[in-house]
Short mmCIF file of C-alpha atoms in Angstrom, two decimals:
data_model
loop_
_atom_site.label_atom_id
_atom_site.label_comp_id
_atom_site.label_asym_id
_atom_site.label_seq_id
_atom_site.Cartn_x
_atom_site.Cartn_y
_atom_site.Cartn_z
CA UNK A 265 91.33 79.70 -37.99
CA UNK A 266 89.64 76.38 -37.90
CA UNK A 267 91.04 73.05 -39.54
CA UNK A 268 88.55 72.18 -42.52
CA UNK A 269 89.63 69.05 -43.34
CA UNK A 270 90.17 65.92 -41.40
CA UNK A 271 92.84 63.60 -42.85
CA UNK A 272 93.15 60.71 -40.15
CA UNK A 273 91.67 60.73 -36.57
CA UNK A 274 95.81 61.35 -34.79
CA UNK A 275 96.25 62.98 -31.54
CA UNK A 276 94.46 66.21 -31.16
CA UNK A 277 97.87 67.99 -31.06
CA UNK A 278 98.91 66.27 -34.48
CA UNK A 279 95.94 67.53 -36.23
CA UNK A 280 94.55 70.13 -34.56
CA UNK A 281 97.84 72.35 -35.04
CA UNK A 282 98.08 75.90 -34.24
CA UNK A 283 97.58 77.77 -37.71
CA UNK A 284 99.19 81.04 -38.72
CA UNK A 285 96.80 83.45 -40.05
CA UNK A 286 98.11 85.23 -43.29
CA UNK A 287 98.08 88.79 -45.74
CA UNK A 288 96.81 89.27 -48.84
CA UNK A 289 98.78 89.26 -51.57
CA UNK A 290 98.38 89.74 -55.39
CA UNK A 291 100.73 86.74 -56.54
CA UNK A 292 103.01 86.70 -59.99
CA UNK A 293 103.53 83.33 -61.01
CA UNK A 294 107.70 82.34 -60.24
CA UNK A 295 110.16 82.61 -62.81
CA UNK A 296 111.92 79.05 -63.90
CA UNK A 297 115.09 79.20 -62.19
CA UNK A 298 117.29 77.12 -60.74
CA UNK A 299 116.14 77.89 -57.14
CA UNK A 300 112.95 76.67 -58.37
CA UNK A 301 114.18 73.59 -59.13
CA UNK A 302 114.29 73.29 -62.90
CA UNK A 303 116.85 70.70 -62.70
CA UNK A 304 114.50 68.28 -60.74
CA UNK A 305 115.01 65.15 -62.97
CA UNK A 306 114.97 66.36 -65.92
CA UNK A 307 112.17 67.84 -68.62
CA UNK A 308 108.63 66.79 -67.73
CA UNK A 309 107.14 64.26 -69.54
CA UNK A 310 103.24 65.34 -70.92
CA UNK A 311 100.80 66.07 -68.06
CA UNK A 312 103.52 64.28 -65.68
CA UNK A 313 106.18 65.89 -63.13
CA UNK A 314 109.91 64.33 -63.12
CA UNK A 315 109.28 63.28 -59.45
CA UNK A 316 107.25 60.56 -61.06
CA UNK A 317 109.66 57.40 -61.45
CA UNK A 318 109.22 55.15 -63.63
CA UNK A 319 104.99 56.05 -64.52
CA UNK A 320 104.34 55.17 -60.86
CA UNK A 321 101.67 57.25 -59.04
CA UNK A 322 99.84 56.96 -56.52
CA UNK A 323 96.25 56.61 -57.08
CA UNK A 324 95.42 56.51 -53.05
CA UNK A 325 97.71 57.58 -50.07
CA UNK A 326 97.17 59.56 -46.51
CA UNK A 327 93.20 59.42 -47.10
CA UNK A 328 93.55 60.98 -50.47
CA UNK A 329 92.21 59.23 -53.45
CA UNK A 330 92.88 60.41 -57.19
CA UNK A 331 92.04 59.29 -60.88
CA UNK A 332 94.23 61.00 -63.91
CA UNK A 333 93.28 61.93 -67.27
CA UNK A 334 94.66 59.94 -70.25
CA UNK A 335 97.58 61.95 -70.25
CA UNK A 336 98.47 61.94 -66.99
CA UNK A 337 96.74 65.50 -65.67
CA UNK A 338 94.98 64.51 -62.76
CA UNK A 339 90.97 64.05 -63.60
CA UNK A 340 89.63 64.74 -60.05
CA UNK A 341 90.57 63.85 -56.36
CA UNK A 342 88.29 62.61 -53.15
CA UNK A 343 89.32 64.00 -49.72
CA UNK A 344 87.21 63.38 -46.66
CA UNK A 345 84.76 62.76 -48.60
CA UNK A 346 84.85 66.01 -50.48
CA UNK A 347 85.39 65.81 -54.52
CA UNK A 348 88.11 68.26 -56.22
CA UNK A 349 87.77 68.85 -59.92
CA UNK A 350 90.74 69.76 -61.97
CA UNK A 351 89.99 72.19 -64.87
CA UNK A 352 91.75 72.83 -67.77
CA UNK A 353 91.94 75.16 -70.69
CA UNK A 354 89.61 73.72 -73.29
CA UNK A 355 91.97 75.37 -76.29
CA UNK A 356 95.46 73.33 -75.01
CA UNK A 357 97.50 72.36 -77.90
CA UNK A 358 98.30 68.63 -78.37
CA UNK A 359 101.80 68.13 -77.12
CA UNK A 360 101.93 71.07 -75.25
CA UNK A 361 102.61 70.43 -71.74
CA UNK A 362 99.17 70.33 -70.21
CA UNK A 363 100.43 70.73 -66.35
CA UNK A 364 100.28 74.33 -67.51
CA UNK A 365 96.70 74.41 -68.87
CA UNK A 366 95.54 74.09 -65.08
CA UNK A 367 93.03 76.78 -64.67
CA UNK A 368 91.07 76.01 -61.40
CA UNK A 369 90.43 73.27 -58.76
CA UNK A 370 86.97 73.04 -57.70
CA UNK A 371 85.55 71.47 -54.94
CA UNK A 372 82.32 70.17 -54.55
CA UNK A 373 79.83 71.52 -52.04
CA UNK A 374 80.27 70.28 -49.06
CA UNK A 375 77.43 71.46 -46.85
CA UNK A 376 78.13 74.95 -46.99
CA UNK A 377 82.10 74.71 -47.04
CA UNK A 378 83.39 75.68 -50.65
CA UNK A 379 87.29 75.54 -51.77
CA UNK A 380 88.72 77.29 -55.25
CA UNK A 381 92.27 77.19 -56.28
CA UNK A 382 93.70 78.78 -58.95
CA UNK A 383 96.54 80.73 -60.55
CA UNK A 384 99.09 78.04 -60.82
CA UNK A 385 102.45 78.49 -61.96
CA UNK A 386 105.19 75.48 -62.64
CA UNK A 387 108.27 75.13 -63.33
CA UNK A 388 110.27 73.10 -66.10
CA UNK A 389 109.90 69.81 -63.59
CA UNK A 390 106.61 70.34 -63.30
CA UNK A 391 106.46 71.20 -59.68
CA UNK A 392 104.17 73.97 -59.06
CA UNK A 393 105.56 77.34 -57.81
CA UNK A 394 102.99 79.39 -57.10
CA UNK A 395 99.12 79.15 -56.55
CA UNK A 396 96.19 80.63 -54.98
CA UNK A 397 93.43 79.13 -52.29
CA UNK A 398 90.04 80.48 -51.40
CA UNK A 399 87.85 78.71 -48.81
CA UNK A 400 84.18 80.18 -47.54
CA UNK A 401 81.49 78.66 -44.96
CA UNK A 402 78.02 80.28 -45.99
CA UNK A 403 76.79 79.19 -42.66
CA UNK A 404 79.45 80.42 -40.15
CA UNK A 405 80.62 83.47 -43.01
CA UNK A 406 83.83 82.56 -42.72
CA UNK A 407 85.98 83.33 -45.86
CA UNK A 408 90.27 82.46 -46.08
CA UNK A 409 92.40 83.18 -49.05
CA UNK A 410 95.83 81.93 -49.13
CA UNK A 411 98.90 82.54 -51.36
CA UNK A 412 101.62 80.36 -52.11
CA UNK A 413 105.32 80.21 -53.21
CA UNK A 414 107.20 77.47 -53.72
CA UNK A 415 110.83 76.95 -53.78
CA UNK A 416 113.12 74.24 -54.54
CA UNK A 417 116.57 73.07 -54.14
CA UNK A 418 119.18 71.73 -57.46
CA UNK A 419 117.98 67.82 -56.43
CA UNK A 420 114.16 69.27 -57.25
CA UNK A 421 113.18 69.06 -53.47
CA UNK A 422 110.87 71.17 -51.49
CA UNK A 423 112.93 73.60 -49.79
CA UNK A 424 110.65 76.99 -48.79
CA UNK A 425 107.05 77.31 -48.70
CA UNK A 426 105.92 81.19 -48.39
CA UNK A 427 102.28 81.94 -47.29
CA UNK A 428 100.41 85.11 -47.08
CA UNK A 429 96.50 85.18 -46.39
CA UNK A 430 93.67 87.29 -45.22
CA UNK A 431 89.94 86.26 -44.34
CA UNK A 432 87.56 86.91 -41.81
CA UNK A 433 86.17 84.46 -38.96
CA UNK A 434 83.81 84.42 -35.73
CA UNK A 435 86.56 86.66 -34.38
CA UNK A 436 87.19 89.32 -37.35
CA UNK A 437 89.31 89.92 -40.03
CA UNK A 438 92.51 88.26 -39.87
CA UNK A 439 96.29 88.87 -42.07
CA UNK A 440 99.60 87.85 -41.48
CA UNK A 441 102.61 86.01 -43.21
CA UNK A 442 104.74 82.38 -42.57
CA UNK A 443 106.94 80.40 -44.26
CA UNK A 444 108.04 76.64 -44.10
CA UNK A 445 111.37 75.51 -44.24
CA UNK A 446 112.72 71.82 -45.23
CA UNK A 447 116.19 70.79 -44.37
CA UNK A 448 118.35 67.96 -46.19
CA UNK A 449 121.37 65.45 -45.63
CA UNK A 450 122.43 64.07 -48.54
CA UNK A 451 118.93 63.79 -49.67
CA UNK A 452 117.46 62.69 -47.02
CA UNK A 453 115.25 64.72 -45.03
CA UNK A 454 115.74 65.63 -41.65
CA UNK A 455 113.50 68.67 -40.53
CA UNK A 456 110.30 70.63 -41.17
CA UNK A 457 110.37 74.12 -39.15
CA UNK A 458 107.11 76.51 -39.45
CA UNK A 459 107.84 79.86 -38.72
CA UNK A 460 105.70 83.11 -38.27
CA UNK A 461 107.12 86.37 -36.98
CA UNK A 462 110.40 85.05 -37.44
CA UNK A 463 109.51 82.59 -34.84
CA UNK A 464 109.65 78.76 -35.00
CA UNK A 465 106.19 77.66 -33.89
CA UNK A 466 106.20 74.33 -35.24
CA UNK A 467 109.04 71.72 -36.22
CA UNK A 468 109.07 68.47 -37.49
CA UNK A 469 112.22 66.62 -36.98
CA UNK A 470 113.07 62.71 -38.70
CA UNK A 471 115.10 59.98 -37.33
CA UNK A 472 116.07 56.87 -39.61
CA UNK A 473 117.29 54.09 -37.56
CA UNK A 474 117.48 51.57 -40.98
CA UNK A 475 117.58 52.72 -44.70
CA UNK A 476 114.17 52.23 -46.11
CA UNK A 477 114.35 53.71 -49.75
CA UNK A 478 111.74 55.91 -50.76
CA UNK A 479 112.09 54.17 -54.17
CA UNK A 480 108.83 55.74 -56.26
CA UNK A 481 109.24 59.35 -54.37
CA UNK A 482 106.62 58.62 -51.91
CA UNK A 483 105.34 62.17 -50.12
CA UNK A 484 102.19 60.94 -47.45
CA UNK A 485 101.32 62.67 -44.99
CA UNK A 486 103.96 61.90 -42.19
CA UNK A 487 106.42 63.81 -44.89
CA UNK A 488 104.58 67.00 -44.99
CA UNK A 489 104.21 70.21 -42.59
CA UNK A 490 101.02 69.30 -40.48
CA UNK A 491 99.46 72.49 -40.62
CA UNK A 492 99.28 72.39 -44.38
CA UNK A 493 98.63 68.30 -44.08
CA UNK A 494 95.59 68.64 -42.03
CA UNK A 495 94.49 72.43 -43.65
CA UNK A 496 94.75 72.14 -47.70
CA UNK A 497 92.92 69.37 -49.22
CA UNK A 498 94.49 70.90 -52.23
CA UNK A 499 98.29 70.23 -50.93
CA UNK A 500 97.41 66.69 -50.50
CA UNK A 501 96.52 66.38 -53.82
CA UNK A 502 99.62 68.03 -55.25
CA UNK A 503 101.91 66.00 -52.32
CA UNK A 504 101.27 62.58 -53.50
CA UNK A 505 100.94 62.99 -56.99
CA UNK A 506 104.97 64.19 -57.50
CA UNK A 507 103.65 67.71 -58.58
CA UNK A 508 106.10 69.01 -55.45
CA UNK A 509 108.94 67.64 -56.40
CA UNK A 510 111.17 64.99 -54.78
CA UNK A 511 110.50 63.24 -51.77
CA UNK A 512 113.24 62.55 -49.45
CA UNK A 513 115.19 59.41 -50.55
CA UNK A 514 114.72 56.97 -47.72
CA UNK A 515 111.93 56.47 -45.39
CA UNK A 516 111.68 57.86 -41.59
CA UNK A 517 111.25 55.30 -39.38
CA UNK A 518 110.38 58.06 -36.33
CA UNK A 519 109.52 61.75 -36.25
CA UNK A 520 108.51 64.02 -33.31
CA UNK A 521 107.06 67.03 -33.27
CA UNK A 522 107.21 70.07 -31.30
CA UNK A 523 104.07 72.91 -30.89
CA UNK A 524 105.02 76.30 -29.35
CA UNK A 525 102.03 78.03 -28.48
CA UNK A 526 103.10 81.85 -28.38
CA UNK A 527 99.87 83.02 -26.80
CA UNK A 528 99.68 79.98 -24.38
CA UNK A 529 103.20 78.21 -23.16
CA UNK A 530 101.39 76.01 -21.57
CA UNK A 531 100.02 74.86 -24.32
CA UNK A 532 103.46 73.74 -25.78
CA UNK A 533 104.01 70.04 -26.56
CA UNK A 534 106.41 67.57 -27.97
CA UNK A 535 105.39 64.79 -29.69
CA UNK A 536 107.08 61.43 -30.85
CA UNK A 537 105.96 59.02 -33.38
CA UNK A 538 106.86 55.94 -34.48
CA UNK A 539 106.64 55.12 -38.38
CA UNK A 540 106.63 51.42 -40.01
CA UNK A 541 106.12 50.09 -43.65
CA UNK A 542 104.83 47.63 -45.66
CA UNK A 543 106.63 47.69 -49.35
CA UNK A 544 105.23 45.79 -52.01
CA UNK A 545 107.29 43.24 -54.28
CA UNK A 546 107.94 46.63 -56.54
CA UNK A 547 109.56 48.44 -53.43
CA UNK A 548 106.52 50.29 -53.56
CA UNK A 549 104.61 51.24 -49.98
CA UNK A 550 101.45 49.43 -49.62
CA UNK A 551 100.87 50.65 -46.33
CA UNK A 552 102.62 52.75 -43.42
CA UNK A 553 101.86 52.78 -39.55
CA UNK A 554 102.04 55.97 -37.25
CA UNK A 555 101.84 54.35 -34.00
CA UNK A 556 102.43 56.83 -30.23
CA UNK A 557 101.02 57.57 -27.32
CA UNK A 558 98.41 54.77 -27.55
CA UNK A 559 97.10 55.07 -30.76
CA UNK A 560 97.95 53.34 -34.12
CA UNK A 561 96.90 54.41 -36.95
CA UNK A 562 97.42 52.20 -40.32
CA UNK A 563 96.96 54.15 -44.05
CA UNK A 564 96.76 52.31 -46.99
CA UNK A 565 98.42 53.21 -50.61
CA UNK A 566 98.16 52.52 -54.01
CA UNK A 567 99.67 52.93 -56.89
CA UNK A 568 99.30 53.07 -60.72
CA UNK A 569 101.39 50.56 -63.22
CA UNK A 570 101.64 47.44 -60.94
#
């Protein structure tokens, strides 16, 4: 399965990641539990998740750009030059929660690429537990549909991501199931594993050689599982804007990464990356650096309310 979009121009290991093809499924939106984190930080306020701190969003971060509605939906997004447009249920009551009147995600054409989400679910936070992808190239006939679970932990941070797809490509049809797993220390968090199979293909591990808080529950790119960072324009979108849930509460100053190729071993690689900030006078970042293996790359952010 080919990447479709292109977030930042990293090593071709970093962004060209081996990708886990996936089943159908017929998905039932989560119930509001606790292990979907319904304790987050507390009741979300109108059109805004609890991750948000203080009204503080970011309006551009990892090459994503976004503008929100009046009450703090999100309007539309810009990825790779590719423009996402959030629909809503014209018939939403006023001061009903309107996270929950999402209906669809459009994207505009983009040569012949086309992306649809839909059938969103949240939870009392606000973070979204369930939702559906479906991607098609008229030119190369390719067609991917993904489903998605979500799962979260009693501080309202990512824990489990559970994927199941089917589609067709230049090879055939295609099916087959993963899940992503996010581990903790007091908050902080120290590793991203992608599994298939019941086999670790992928892991992201974080080292934090100085406390940098991650004081308005930044989530760019560096933060999130690189197949779905480089793959789902649509997890972007959702990443920086708080709607899945808390980030981890200081900033990594290094990460590496390790690929295990199970068709190919010796295709396997391991990765490390040094990260660097640049916080505003609000604590906020205004940029980070990912710098390794001769390349630097600098990404801007900003943010809403400064």
């Amino acid at each position: 399965m080919k990447k479709k979009f292109e977030l930042a121009n990293l090593s071709k290991n970093l962004l060209y990641c081996v990708c886990f093809s996936i089943c159908a499924l017929n998905l039932t939106a989560c119930d509001d539990d606790d292990e979907n984190g319904t304790q987050g930080n507390g009741p979300a306020p109108i059109g805004i998740p609890s991750s948000v701190v203080d009204g503080v969003r970011a309006t551009s971060m990892s090459g994503v750009d976004v503008t929100y509605n009046e009450d703090g939906t999100i309007k539309e997004a810009e990825v790779d030059g590719n423009t996402l447009v959030f629909n809503y249920a014209s018939s939403r009551a006023i001061k009903v929660d309107p996270i929950r009147s999402l209906i669809s995600i459009t994207s505009s054409e983009r040569e012949s690429e086309r992306w649809i989400a839909s059938d969103f679910a949240f939870n009392t936070s606000g973070f979204v537990t369930a939702y559906k992808l479906k991607y098609t190239d008229t030119d190369s006939r390719e067609e991917m549909n993904i489903a998605y679970t979500f799962n979260y932990n009693a501080d309202g941070q990512m824990q489990k991501i559970s994927m199941k797809t089917d589609g067709k490509d230049d090879e055939g049809p295609y099916s087959g199931s993963g899940e992503i797993n996010y581990t903790y220390n007091n908050k902080v968090l120290e590793k991203i594993e992608t599994k298939s199979n019941n086999i670790t293909y992928c892991s992201q591990t974080y080292e934090y050689t100085q406390a940098i808080k991650n004081t308005y529950n930044a989530m760019p790119l560096l933060l999130l599982p690189e197949e779905l960072a480089s793959d789902d324009c649509v997890f972007n979108v959702f990443a920086i804007t708080g709607y899945l849930g808390n980030a981890g509460a200081n900033l990594p100053t290094a990460m590496t990464i390790k690929n295990t190729d199970l068709e190919d071993p010796s295709e396997n690689s391991t990765e490390r990356y040094n990260l660097s900030y640049t916080l505003n006078e609000n604590k906020a970042i205004s940029s980070y650096t990912l710098s390794g293996y001769g390349e630097t790359m600098t990404f801007p952010c900003d943010w809403t309310n400064f």
